[in-house]
């Protein structure tokens, strides 16, 4: 007798993505939150961008000088020592090979000294290596010297002298440029930790502070600011990390700085500003970043220096101002850098600059109407008071008193 046996149904589980299998949901949420706060430019000015899948690596070799300068110090020093060592070993082997082919090494024990070698006192590879170093570095101790009976040696001497000069110029030039790079000069150009938004001259402005810690100034200093924010066009195209210029005084020349003491850079939030419709409530929900760039020439070397920093939405404080840092002392001005990053709260509208402009555009009509009515009321009341006999009596009495006083003064004179 056959019995119906229920076979258990087998369900094939869906294969989850690798990221979901490895990371729990809470970690994924934290990672997404950190990605939203990811910086395009770090606070110290380093760009947080890595170039991947670069297939045309040969382009780095076409500009070998810049490639060597951009390398890290340890790798640069290793290449510096390696190039000189390989050059000395190569020409040392060439000098030893000439002596070996000519048979100079077979006549080392000759007592009569009738054999004239290519290089005197060259008896091994080590001596050839030392002679190569003496030739390329122009040391010339005088113990090993080339003779005039060796044309191939003279040719090799010319080649080593020319190539040695080229190697010296190239490698020493790389080291000099790397040492004199103005990147370290940017370490003494400081930016405020936070940017602030407050009222200045009746306008809503975004401000940040810059300063120079050195006594040697930055010549032709200029400041720029860019807003980094992803956008979507009307056609549906998504542009990640779109860059928008922020006016910090380009039209008026205020972007040209005389950076002797700390300065507050101001961006007026007007109709051309990307912060035109940003209010205090939706500022921290915006995924944006402001990149500020300070450029100028180093006074000591004349090389161009660039310092960078950035401000994310959480570092933009609405309704604050910077504390003053400049004080007048006995015969000089003193800058207190302890208060460089300090801010204090001030009365600032919480609405956007667009809403503030709209509110002001509606106020003048009501104000003018009320002022006209009040002016008319004042004129009418003044006319009524002037017609009253009490007012006329008060006017006549001072005039008479004044006349009496004038007569008394004349009599006294």
mmCIF file of C-alpha atoms in Angstrom:
data_model
loop_
_atom_site.group_PDB
_atom_site.id
_atom_site.type_symbol
_atom_site.label_atom_id
_atom_site.label_comp_id
_atom_site.label_asym_id
_atom_site.label_seq_id
_atom_site.Cartn_x
_atom_site.Cartn_y
_atom_site.Cartn_z
ATOM 1 C CA UNK A 1 0.000 0.000 0.000
ATOM 2 C CA UNK A 2 1.426 3.250 -1.088
ATOM 3 C CA UNK A 3 1.502 6.084 1.388
ATOM 4 C CA UNK A 4 1.712 9.704 0.471
ATOM 5 C CA UNK A 5 4.824 11.063 2.019
ATOM 6 C CA UNK A 6 5.109 14.808 2.190
ATOM 7 C CA UNK A 7 8.510 15.776 0.921
ATOM 8 C CA UNK A 8 9.823 18.854 2.613
ATOM 9 C CA UNK A 9 9.938 21.825 0.272
ATOM 10 C CA UNK A 10 13.405 23.137 -0.306
ATOM 11 C CA UNK A 11 13.855 26.853 -0.735
ATOM 12 C CA UNK A 12 17.058 28.156 -2.219
ATOM 13 C CA UNK A 13 18.106 31.188 -0.256
ATOM 14 C CA UNK A 14 18.940 34.288 -2.203
ATOM 15 C CA UNK A 15 22.564 35.110 -2.320
ATOM 16 C CA UNK A 16 23.157 38.376 -0.578
ATOM 17 C CA UNK A 17 25.738 40.860 -1.777
ATOM 18 C CA UNK A 18 29.180 40.554 -0.357
ATOM 19 C CA UNK A 19 28.939 43.880 1.427
ATOM 20 C CA UNK A 20 25.715 42.829 3.183
ATOM 21 C CA UNK A 21 27.139 39.442 4.156
ATOM 22 C CA UNK A 22 30.257 40.953 5.671
ATOM 23 C CA UNK A 23 28.741 44.038 7.298
ATOM 24 C CA UNK A 24 25.655 44.074 9.534
ATOM 25 C CA UNK A 25 22.943 46.642 8.784
ATOM 26 C CA UNK A 26 24.056 48.960 11.567
ATOM 27 C CA UNK A 27 27.554 49.090 10.136
ATOM 28 C CA UNK A 28 26.141 49.803 6.713
ATOM 29 C CA UNK A 29 24.146 52.698 8.146
ATOM 30 C CA UNK A 30 27.250 54.062 9.851
ATOM 31 C CA UNK A 31 29.189 53.722 6.635
ATOM 32 C CA UNK A 32 26.508 55.548 4.667
ATOM 33 C CA UNK A 33 26.512 58.275 7.294
ATOM 34 C CA UNK A 34 30.280 58.606 7.066
ATOM 35 C CA UNK A 35 30.080 58.707 3.284
ATOM 36 C CA UNK A 36 27.668 61.592 3.479
ATOM 37 C CA UNK A 37 30.205 63.452 5.580
ATOM 38 C CA UNK A 38 33.111 62.515 3.351
ATOM 39 C CA UNK A 39 35.306 65.465 2.564
ATOM 40 C CA UNK A 40 36.534 66.440 -0.855
ATOM 41 C CA UNK A 41 39.411 68.413 0.680
ATOM 42 C CA UNK A 42 40.755 67.733 4.161
ATOM 43 C CA UNK A 43 41.178 70.467 6.751
ATOM 44 C CA UNK A 44 44.957 70.426 6.199
ATOM 45 C CA UNK A 45 44.482 71.001 2.461
ATOM 46 C CA UNK A 46 45.068 67.474 1.157
ATOM 47 C CA UNK A 47 42.680 66.436 -1.592
ATOM 48 C CA UNK A 48 40.807 63.274 -0.677
ATOM 49 C CA UNK A 49 40.853 61.866 -4.218
ATOM 50 C CA UNK A 50 42.639 58.694 -5.343
ATOM 51 C CA UNK A 51 43.279 57.930 -9.002
ATOM 52 C CA UNK A 52 42.533 54.341 -9.885
ATOM 53 C CA UNK A 53 42.699 52.215 -13.038
ATOM 54 C CA UNK A 54 45.215 54.505 -14.720
ATOM 55 C CA UNK A 55 46.282 52.492 -17.749
ATOM 56 C CA UNK A 56 48.415 55.106 -19.488
ATOM 57 C CA UNK A 57 51.205 54.957 -16.944
ATOM 58 C CA UNK A 58 53.775 55.807 -19.584
ATOM 59 C CA UNK A 59 52.690 59.426 -19.301
ATOM 60 C CA UNK A 60 54.456 59.619 -15.938
ATOM 61 C CA UNK A 61 57.752 58.773 -17.644
ATOM 62 C CA UNK A 62 57.336 61.522 -20.233
ATOM 63 C CA UNK A 63 57.644 64.016 -17.377
ATOM 64 C CA UNK A 64 60.273 62.171 -15.383
ATOM 65 C CA UNK A 65 61.509 65.245 -13.535
ATOM 66 C CA UNK A 66 58.089 66.052 -12.048
ATOM 67 C CA UNK A 67 57.544 62.376 -11.263
ATOM 68 C CA UNK A 68 60.736 62.250 -9.229
ATOM 69 C CA UNK A 69 59.935 65.494 -7.437
ATOM 70 C CA UNK A 70 56.457 64.244 -6.464
ATOM 71 C CA UNK A 71 57.817 61.049 -4.905
ATOM 72 C CA UNK A 72 58.083 60.651 -1.163
ATOM 73 C CA UNK A 73 61.323 61.566 0.544
ATOM 74 C CA UNK A 74 62.452 58.018 1.322
ATOM 75 C CA UNK A 75 61.867 56.825 -2.228
ATOM 76 C CA UNK A 76 63.460 59.953 -3.629
ATOM 77 C CA UNK A 77 66.617 59.469 -1.567
ATOM 78 C CA UNK A 78 66.740 55.810 -2.560
ATOM 79 C CA UNK A 79 66.589 56.710 -6.272
ATOM 80 C CA UNK A 80 69.210 59.446 -5.716
ATOM 81 C CA UNK A 81 71.693 56.996 -4.196
ATOM 82 C CA UNK A 82 70.790 54.258 -6.686
ATOM 83 C CA UNK A 83 71.397 56.423 -9.756
ATOM 84 C CA UNK A 84 74.859 57.500 -8.611
ATOM 85 C CA UNK A 85 75.820 53.981 -7.526
ATOM 86 C CA UNK A 86 74.707 52.440 -10.837
ATOM 87 C CA UNK A 87 76.563 55.129 -12.774
ATOM 88 C CA UNK A 88 79.799 54.563 -10.853
ATOM 89 C CA UNK A 89 79.534 50.780 -11.155
ATOM 90 C CA UNK A 90 78.785 50.961 -14.887
ATOM 91 C CA UNK A 91 81.767 53.138 -15.724
ATOM 92 C CA UNK A 92 83.916 51.220 -13.243
ATOM 93 C CA UNK A 93 83.134 48.035 -15.146
ATOM 94 C CA UNK A 94 83.953 49.845 -18.430
ATOM 95 C CA UNK A 95 87.389 50.895 -17.102
ATOM 96 C CA UNK A 96 88.064 47.375 -15.847
ATOM 97 C CA UNK A 97 86.950 45.890 -19.178
ATOM 98 C CA UNK A 98 89.347 48.134 -21.137
ATOM 99 C CA UNK A 99 92.211 47.139 -18.859
ATOM 100 C CA UNK A 100 91.281 43.460 -19.226
ATOM 101 C CA UNK A 101 91.044 43.588 -23.035
ATOM 102 C CA UNK A 102 94.310 45.483 -23.437
ATOM 103 C CA UNK A 103 96.086 43.051 -21.123
ATOM 104 C CA UNK A 104 96.977 45.565 -18.455
ATOM 105 C CA UNK A 105 96.006 43.102 -15.732
ATOM 106 C CA UNK A 106 98.522 40.523 -17.118
ATOM 107 C CA UNK A 107 101.471 42.902 -16.805
ATOM 108 C CA UNK A 108 101.070 43.870 -13.207
ATOM 109 C CA UNK A 109 104.179 41.968 -12.142
ATOM 110 C CA UNK A 110 106.508 43.466 -14.749
ATOM 111 C CA UNK A 111 109.612 44.847 -13.082
ATOM 112 C CA UNK A 112 111.010 46.835 -15.987
ATOM 113 C CA UNK A 113 107.799 48.835 -16.346
ATOM 114 C CA UNK A 114 108.092 48.811 -20.132
ATOM 115 C CA UNK A 115 104.337 48.149 -20.479
ATOM 116 C CA UNK A 116 102.281 51.335 -20.528
ATOM 117 C CA UNK A 117 98.753 50.611 -19.191
ATOM 118 C CA UNK A 118 95.600 52.555 -20.004
ATOM 119 C CA UNK A 119 95.221 53.631 -16.408
ATOM 120 C CA UNK A 120 98.170 53.488 -14.082
ATOM 121 C CA UNK A 121 97.769 51.622 -10.777
ATOM 122 C CA UNK A 122 94.507 49.980 -11.915
ATOM 123 C CA UNK A 123 94.922 46.355 -10.863
ATOM 124 C CA UNK A 124 91.374 45.108 -10.036
ATOM 125 C CA UNK A 125 87.691 45.877 -10.339
ATOM 126 C CA UNK A 126 87.735 47.687 -7.012
ATOM 127 C CA UNK A 127 90.473 50.035 -8.205
ATOM 128 C CA UNK A 128 88.520 50.582 -11.436
ATOM 129 C CA UNK A 129 85.405 51.421 -9.388
ATOM 130 C CA UNK A 130 87.371 53.930 -7.303
ATOM 131 C CA UNK A 131 88.837 55.483 -10.455
ATOM 132 C CA UNK A 132 85.279 55.825 -11.824
ATOM 133 C CA UNK A 133 84.213 57.709 -8.697
ATOM 134 C CA UNK A 134 87.267 59.987 -8.875
ATOM 135 C CA UNK A 135 86.588 60.752 -12.525
ATOM 136 C CA UNK A 136 82.872 61.517 -12.200
ATOM 137 C CA UNK A 137 83.160 63.529 -8.997
ATOM 138 C CA UNK A 138 86.386 65.265 -10.184
ATOM 139 C CA UNK A 139 88.160 64.343 -6.953
ATOM 140 C CA UNK A 140 91.476 63.393 -8.569
ATOM 141 C CA UNK A 141 93.664 61.963 -5.782
ATOM 142 C CA UNK A 142 96.577 61.633 -8.251
ATOM 143 C CA UNK A 143 97.391 57.948 -7.645
ATOM 144 C CA UNK A 144 95.397 56.580 -10.594
ATOM 145 C CA UNK A 145 95.704 58.506 -13.850
ATOM 146 C CA UNK A 146 94.935 57.821 -17.485
ATOM 147 C CA UNK A 147 97.833 57.704 -19.978
ATOM 148 C CA UNK A 148 98.042 59.071 -23.509
ATOM 149 C CA UNK A 149 98.585 55.616 -25.023
ATOM 150 C CA UNK A 150 94.919 54.606 -24.621
ATOM 151 C CA UNK A 151 92.540 56.275 -27.136
ATOM 152 C CA UNK A 152 89.594 54.163 -25.996
ATOM 153 C CA UNK A 153 90.215 55.307 -22.439
ATOM 154 C CA UNK A 154 90.258 58.947 -23.529
ATOM 155 C CA UNK A 155 86.939 58.445 -25.303
ATOM 156 C CA UNK A 156 85.454 56.787 -22.231
ATOM 157 C CA UNK A 157 86.733 59.656 -20.077
ATOM 158 C CA UNK A 158 84.912 62.179 -22.277
ATOM 159 C CA UNK A 159 81.706 60.164 -22.193
ATOM 160 C CA UNK A 160 81.790 59.771 -18.419
ATOM 161 C CA UNK A 161 82.501 63.474 -17.899
ATOM 162 C CA UNK A 162 79.539 64.543 -20.036
ATOM 163 C CA UNK A 163 77.105 61.952 -18.690
ATOM 164 C CA UNK A 164 78.262 62.598 -15.145
ATOM 165 C CA UNK A 165 77.498 66.303 -15.536
ATOM 166 C CA UNK A 166 74.025 65.468 -16.837
ATOM 167 C CA UNK A 167 73.349 63.097 -13.947
ATOM 168 C CA UNK A 168 74.564 65.686 -11.448
ATOM 169 C CA UNK A 169 72.387 68.404 -12.947
ATOM 170 C CA UNK A 170 69.322 66.163 -13.047
ATOM 171 C CA UNK A 171 69.573 64.613 -9.601
ATOM 172 C CA UNK A 172 70.816 67.706 -7.760
ATOM 173 C CA UNK A 173 68.108 69.729 -9.511
ATOM 174 C CA UNK A 174 65.459 67.267 -8.309
ATOM 175 C CA UNK A 175 66.716 67.442 -4.751
ATOM 176 C CA UNK A 176 66.939 71.229 -4.823
ATOM 177 C CA UNK A 177 63.401 71.638 -6.159
ATOM 178 C CA UNK A 178 62.045 69.140 -3.630
ATOM 179 C CA UNK A 179 63.810 70.887 -0.754
ATOM 180 C CA UNK A 180 62.692 74.344 -1.837
ATOM 181 C CA UNK A 181 59.070 73.401 -2.487
ATOM 182 C CA UNK A 182 56.718 75.916 -0.839
ATOM 183 C CA UNK A 183 54.432 73.207 0.552
ATOM 184 C CA UNK A 184 55.858 73.656 4.045
ATOM 185 C CA UNK A 185 55.286 77.403 3.780
ATOM 186 C CA UNK A 186 51.578 76.638 3.582
ATOM 187 C CA UNK A 187 51.769 75.052 7.028
ATOM 188 C CA UNK A 188 52.011 78.539 8.565
ATOM 189 C CA UNK A 189 48.937 79.808 6.688
ATOM 190 C CA UNK A 190 45.989 79.036 8.961
ATOM 191 C CA UNK A 191 42.258 79.029 8.427
ATOM 192 C CA UNK A 192 39.578 79.287 11.093
ATOM 193 C CA UNK A 193 38.073 76.031 12.276
ATOM 194 C CA UNK A 194 34.520 77.192 11.525
ATOM 195 C CA UNK A 195 32.836 79.497 9.077
ATOM 196 C CA UNK A 196 30.050 81.771 10.331
ATOM 197 C CA UNK A 197 26.922 83.361 8.896
ATOM 198 C CA UNK A 198 25.726 86.662 10.332
ATOM 199 C CA UNK A 199 24.648 90.160 9.367
ATOM 200 C CA UNK A 200 27.203 92.687 8.130
ATOM 201 C CA UNK A 201 26.170 96.140 6.907
ATOM 202 C CA UNK A 202 22.566 95.010 6.724
ATOM 203 C CA UNK A 203 23.316 91.996 4.553
ATOM 204 C CA UNK A 204 23.542 88.300 5.353
ATOM 205 C CA UNK A 205 27.134 87.176 4.855
ATOM 206 C CA UNK A 206 29.180 83.995 5.134
ATOM 207 C CA UNK A 207 32.610 84.627 6.668
ATOM 208 C CA UNK A 208 35.793 82.787 7.544
ATOM 209 C CA UNK A 209 39.180 83.920 8.840
ATOM 210 C CA UNK A 210 42.695 83.493 7.437
ATOM 211 C CA UNK A 211 46.052 84.340 9.001
ATOM 212 C CA UNK A 212 49.800 84.060 8.483
ATOM 213 C CA UNK A 213 51.973 82.964 11.398
ATOM 214 C CA UNK A 214 55.272 84.109 9.875
ATOM 215 C CA UNK A 215 56.730 87.587 9.850
ATOM 216 C CA UNK A 216 57.756 87.198 6.193
ATOM 217 C CA UNK A 217 54.699 88.031 4.167
ATOM 218 C CA UNK A 218 52.948 86.375 1.255
ATOM 219 C CA UNK A 219 53.253 88.635 -1.787
ATOM 220 C CA UNK A 220 50.275 89.085 -4.142
ATOM 221 C CA UNK A 221 48.038 86.989 -1.901
ATOM 222 C CA UNK A 222 44.602 86.159 -3.269
ATOM 223 C CA UNK A 223 41.706 84.120 -1.926
ATOM 224 C CA UNK A 224 39.138 81.973 -3.730
ATOM 225 C CA UNK A 225 36.195 79.900 -2.554
ATOM 226 C CA UNK A 226 34.262 77.125 -4.256
ATOM 227 C CA UNK A 227 31.120 75.288 -3.258
ATOM 228 C CA UNK A 228 31.339 71.517 -3.770
ATOM 229 C CA UNK A 229 27.845 70.062 -4.059
ATOM 230 C CA UNK A 230 26.276 67.425 -6.248
ATOM 231 C CA UNK A 231 23.445 68.606 -8.487
ATOM 232 C CA UNK A 232 20.976 67.304 -11.009
ATOM 233 C CA UNK A 233 20.240 69.228 -14.167
ATOM 234 C CA UNK A 234 16.819 69.865 -15.650
ATOM 235 C CA UNK A 235 17.486 67.127 -18.179
ATOM 236 C CA UNK A 236 18.060 64.595 -15.414
ATOM 237 C CA UNK A 237 21.847 64.482 -15.609
ATOM 238 C CA UNK A 238 23.508 63.920 -12.233
ATOM 239 C CA UNK A 239 26.746 65.878 -11.716
ATOM 240 C CA UNK A 240 28.648 64.641 -8.660
ATOM 241 C CA UNK A 241 30.747 67.134 -6.725
ATOM 242 C CA UNK A 242 29.829 70.069 -8.917
ATOM 243 C CA UNK A 243 32.044 73.127 -8.341
ATOM 244 C CA UNK A 244 30.464 76.573 -8.064
ATOM 245 C CA UNK A 245 32.434 79.781 -7.601
ATOM 246 C CA UNK A 246 31.659 81.916 -4.561
ATOM 247 C CA UNK A 247 32.294 85.624 -4.871
ATOM 248 C CA UNK A 248 34.600 86.801 -2.075
ATOM 249 C CA UNK A 249 35.237 90.277 -3.469
ATOM 250 C CA UNK A 250 36.420 89.641 -7.001
ATOM 251 C CA UNK A 251 34.467 92.592 -8.403
ATOM 252 C CA UNK A 252 35.666 95.030 -5.744
ATOM 253 C CA UNK A 253 39.237 93.726 -5.378
ATOM 254 C CA UNK A 254 38.693 92.499 -1.831
ATOM 255 C CA UNK A 255 39.998 89.080 -2.837
ATOM 256 C CA UNK A 256 43.499 90.628 -3.069
ATOM 257 C CA UNK A 257 44.846 90.415 0.460
ATOM 258 C CA UNK A 258 47.495 92.302 2.380
ATOM 259 C CA UNK A 259 47.990 89.458 4.812
ATOM 260 C CA UNK A 260 49.939 91.126 7.610
ATOM 261 C CA UNK A 261 47.353 90.384 10.290
ATOM 262 C CA UNK A 262 44.426 87.930 10.304
ATOM 263 C CA UNK A 263 41.627 88.920 7.941
ATOM 264 C CA UNK A 264 37.959 87.945 7.808
ATOM 265 C CA UNK A 265 36.924 86.965 4.292
ATOM 266 C CA UNK A 266 33.318 87.837 3.534
ATOM 267 C CA UNK A 267 30.944 86.313 0.992
ATOM 268 C CA UNK A 268 27.763 88.324 0.580
ATOM 269 C CA UNK A 269 24.717 86.077 0.228
ATOM 270 C CA UNK A 270 22.847 87.736 -2.627
ATOM 271 C CA UNK A 271 20.902 86.532 -5.656
ATOM 272 C CA UNK A 272 24.080 85.230 -7.301
ATOM 273 C CA UNK A 273 25.136 83.262 -4.222
ATOM 274 C CA UNK A 274 24.532 79.503 -3.924
ATOM 275 C CA UNK A 275 23.300 80.180 -0.353
ATOM 276 C CA UNK A 276 20.511 82.470 -1.557
ATOM 277 C CA UNK A 277 17.693 80.156 -0.480
ATOM 278 C CA UNK A 278 19.474 78.416 2.419
ATOM 279 C CA UNK A 279 18.066 79.082 5.887
ATOM 280 C CA UNK A 280 19.253 78.127 9.329
ATOM 281 C CA UNK A 281 16.887 75.163 9.554
ATOM 282 C CA UNK A 282 17.997 73.455 6.346
ATOM 283 C CA UNK A 283 21.691 74.375 6.467
ATOM 284 C CA UNK A 284 22.828 71.275 8.341
ATOM 285 C CA UNK A 285 20.746 69.000 6.146
ATOM 286 C CA UNK A 286 22.586 70.184 3.049
ATOM 287 C CA UNK A 287 25.379 67.929 1.779
ATOM 288 C CA UNK A 288 27.848 70.590 0.750
ATOM 289 C CA UNK A 289 31.443 71.618 1.263
ATOM 290 C CA UNK A 290 33.154 74.973 0.869
ATOM 291 C CA UNK A 291 36.756 74.771 -0.357
ATOM 292 C CA UNK A 292 38.860 77.892 0.259
ATOM 293 C CA UNK A 293 42.143 78.420 -1.582
ATOM 294 C CA UNK A 294 44.774 80.989 -0.598
ATOM 295 C CA UNK A 295 47.532 81.649 -3.154
ATOM 296 C CA UNK A 296 50.546 83.921 -3.200
ATOM 297 C CA UNK A 297 54.296 84.151 -3.672
ATOM 298 C CA UNK A 298 56.734 83.418 -0.878
ATOM 299 C CA UNK A 299 58.665 86.583 -0.132
ATOM 300 C CA UNK A 300 61.944 84.775 0.549
ATOM 301 C CA UNK A 301 62.045 82.532 -2.555
ATOM 302 C CA UNK A 302 59.553 84.051 -5.000
ATOM 303 C CA UNK A 303 57.861 80.665 -5.520
ATOM 304 C CA UNK A 304 54.097 80.331 -5.677
ATOM 305 C CA UNK A 305 52.490 78.911 -2.548
ATOM 306 C CA UNK A 306 48.972 77.552 -2.138
ATOM 307 C CA UNK A 307 47.123 76.736 1.067
ATOM 308 C CA UNK A 308 43.744 75.003 1.132
ATOM 309 C CA UNK A 309 41.063 74.143 3.647
ATOM 310 C CA UNK A 310 37.377 73.256 3.636
ATOM 311 C CA UNK A 311 34.174 73.646 5.618
ATOM 312 C CA UNK A 312 31.362 71.122 5.619
ATOM 313 C CA UNK A 313 27.803 72.058 6.581
ATOM 314 C CA UNK A 314 28.330 71.111 10.232
ATOM 315 C CA UNK A 315 31.254 73.547 10.453
ATOM 316 C CA UNK A 316 29.213 76.530 9.261
ATOM 317 C CA UNK A 317 27.788 78.264 12.338
ATOM 318 C CA UNK A 318 24.661 80.355 11.780
ATOM 319 C CA UNK A 319 24.316 83.468 13.919
ATOM 320 C CA UNK A 320 27.923 83.819 15.055
ATOM 321 C CA UNK A 321 30.815 86.242 14.600
ATOM 322 C CA UNK A 322 34.559 86.018 15.106
ATOM 323 C CA UNK A 323 36.218 87.357 18.214
ATOM 324 C CA UNK A 324 38.592 90.290 17.630
ATOM 325 C CA UNK A 325 42.252 89.288 17.754
ATOM 326 C CA UNK A 326 44.006 92.601 17.013
ATOM 327 C CA UNK A 327 44.818 94.950 19.879
ATOM 328 C CA UNK A 328 46.785 98.194 20.028
ATOM 329 C CA UNK A 329 49.777 98.046 22.343
ATOM 330 C CA UNK A 330 52.467 100.592 23.134
ATOM 331 C CA UNK A 331 53.742 101.470 19.661
ATOM 332 C CA UNK A 332 52.604 98.334 17.795
ATOM 333 C CA UNK A 333 49.669 96.079 17.052
ATOM 334 C CA UNK A 334 49.515 92.656 18.660
ATOM 335 C CA UNK A 335 47.679 89.626 17.290
ATOM 336 C CA UNK A 336 46.320 87.157 19.825
ATOM 337 C CA UNK A 337 46.190 83.817 18.032
ATOM 338 C CA UNK A 338 44.628 82.174 21.070
ATOM 339 C CA UNK A 339 41.345 83.768 19.995
ATOM 340 C CA UNK A 340 41.848 83.108 16.293
ATOM 341 C CA UNK A 341 39.211 80.354 16.135
ATOM 342 C CA UNK A 342 36.870 81.779 18.803
ATOM 343 C CA UNK A 343 33.368 82.874 17.837
ATOM 344 C CA UNK A 344 30.461 84.428 19.746
ATOM 345 C CA UNK A 345 26.732 84.364 19.131
ATOM 346 C CA UNK A 346 24.929 87.384 17.720
ATOM 347 C CA UNK A 347 21.388 88.286 16.667
ATOM 348 C CA UNK A 348 20.858 86.975 13.136
ATOM 349 C CA UNK A 349 17.639 86.242 11.216
ATOM 350 C CA UNK A 350 16.986 82.522 10.874
ATOM 351 C CA UNK A 351 15.394 82.872 7.459
ATOM 352 C CA UNK A 352 17.226 82.675 4.192
ATOM 353 C CA UNK A 353 18.603 85.704 2.388
ATOM 354 C CA UNK A 354 15.864 85.314 -0.221
ATOM 355 C CA UNK A 355 13.122 85.468 2.401
ATOM 356 C CA UNK A 356 14.856 88.382 4.121
ATOM 357 C CA UNK A 357 15.047 90.304 0.856
ATOM 358 C CA UNK A 358 11.384 89.638 0.152
ATOM 359 C CA UNK A 359 10.370 90.847 3.590
ATOM 360 C CA UNK A 360 12.377 94.047 3.185
ATOM 361 C CA UNK A 361 10.933 94.730 -0.244
ATOM 362 C CA UNK A 362 7.430 94.712 1.260
ATOM 363 C CA UNK A 363 8.279 96.873 4.283
ATOM 364 C CA UNK A 364 9.177 100.242 2.669
ATOM 365 C CA UNK A 365 5.625 100.766 1.257
ATOM 366 C CA UNK A 366 3.972 100.425 4.648
ATOM 367 C CA UNK A 367 6.690 102.427 6.298
ATOM 368 C CA UNK A 368 6.370 105.283 3.792
ATOM 369 C CA UNK A 369 2.568 105.355 4.112
ATOM 370 C CA UNK A 370 2.734 105.423 7.883
ATOM 371 C CA UNK A 371 5.458 108.045 7.852
ATOM 372 C CA UNK A 372 3.428 110.250 5.536
ATOM 373 C CA UNK A 373 0.385 109.974 7.754
ATOM 374 C CA UNK A 374 2.417 110.722 10.847
ATOM 375 C CA UNK A 375 4.070 113.684 9.149
ATOM 376 C CA UNK A 376 0.694 115.086 8.114
ATOM 377 C CA UNK A 377 -0.618 114.628 11.654
ATOM 378 C CA UNK A 378 2.377 116.393 13.108
ATOM 379 C CA UNK A 379 2.034 119.301 10.693
ATOM 380 C CA UNK A 380 -1.636 119.724 11.514
ATOM 381 C CA UNK A 381 -1.005 119.647 15.252
ATOM 382 C CA UNK A 382 1.819 122.142 14.901
ATOM 383 C CA UNK A 383 -0.408 124.519 12.970
ATOM 384 C CA UNK A 384 -3.128 124.260 15.589
ATOM 385 C CA UNK A 385 -0.734 124.947 18.433
ATOM 386 C CA UNK A 386 0.710 127.953 16.622
ATOM 387 C CA UNK A 387 -2.763 129.476 16.256
ATOM 388 C CA UNK A 388 -3.550 129.179 19.946
ATOM 389 C CA UNK A 389 -3.076 132.374 22.046
ATOM 390 C CA UNK A 390 -1.101 130.533 24.682
ATOM 391 C CA UNK A 391 1.547 129.573 22.138
ATOM 392 C CA UNK A 392 1.776 133.150 20.822
ATOM 393 C CA UNK A 393 2.137 134.465 24.330
ATOM 394 C CA UNK A 394 4.982 132.093 25.022
ATOM 395 C CA UNK A 395 6.725 133.260 21.878
ATOM 396 C CA UNK A 396 6.318 136.979 22.646
ATOM 397 C CA UNK A 397 7.556 136.666 26.193
ATOM 398 C CA UNK A 398 10.993 135.263 25.315
ATOM 399 C CA UNK A 399 11.327 137.867 22.588
ATOM 400 C CA UNK A 400 10.634 140.662 25.067
ATOM 401 C CA UNK A 401 12.929 139.146 27.593
ATOM 402 C CA UNK A 402 15.567 138.905 24.910
ATOM 403 C CA UNK A 403 15.110 142.541 24.007
ATOM 404 C CA UNK A 404 15.420 143.573 27.647
ATOM 405 C CA UNK A 405 18.555 141.509 28.015
ATOM 406 C CA UNK A 406 20.057 143.097 24.911
ATOM 407 C CA UNK A 407 19.265 146.599 26.167
ATOM 408 C CA UNK A 408 20.872 145.835 29.528
ATOM 409 C CA UNK A 409 23.986 144.520 27.810
ATOM 410 C CA UNK A 410 24.222 147.650 25.658
ATOM 411 C CA UNK A 411 23.856 149.900 28.702
ATOM 412 C CA UNK A 412 26.584 148.029 30.476
ATOM 413 C CA UNK A 413 28.940 148.491 27.559
#
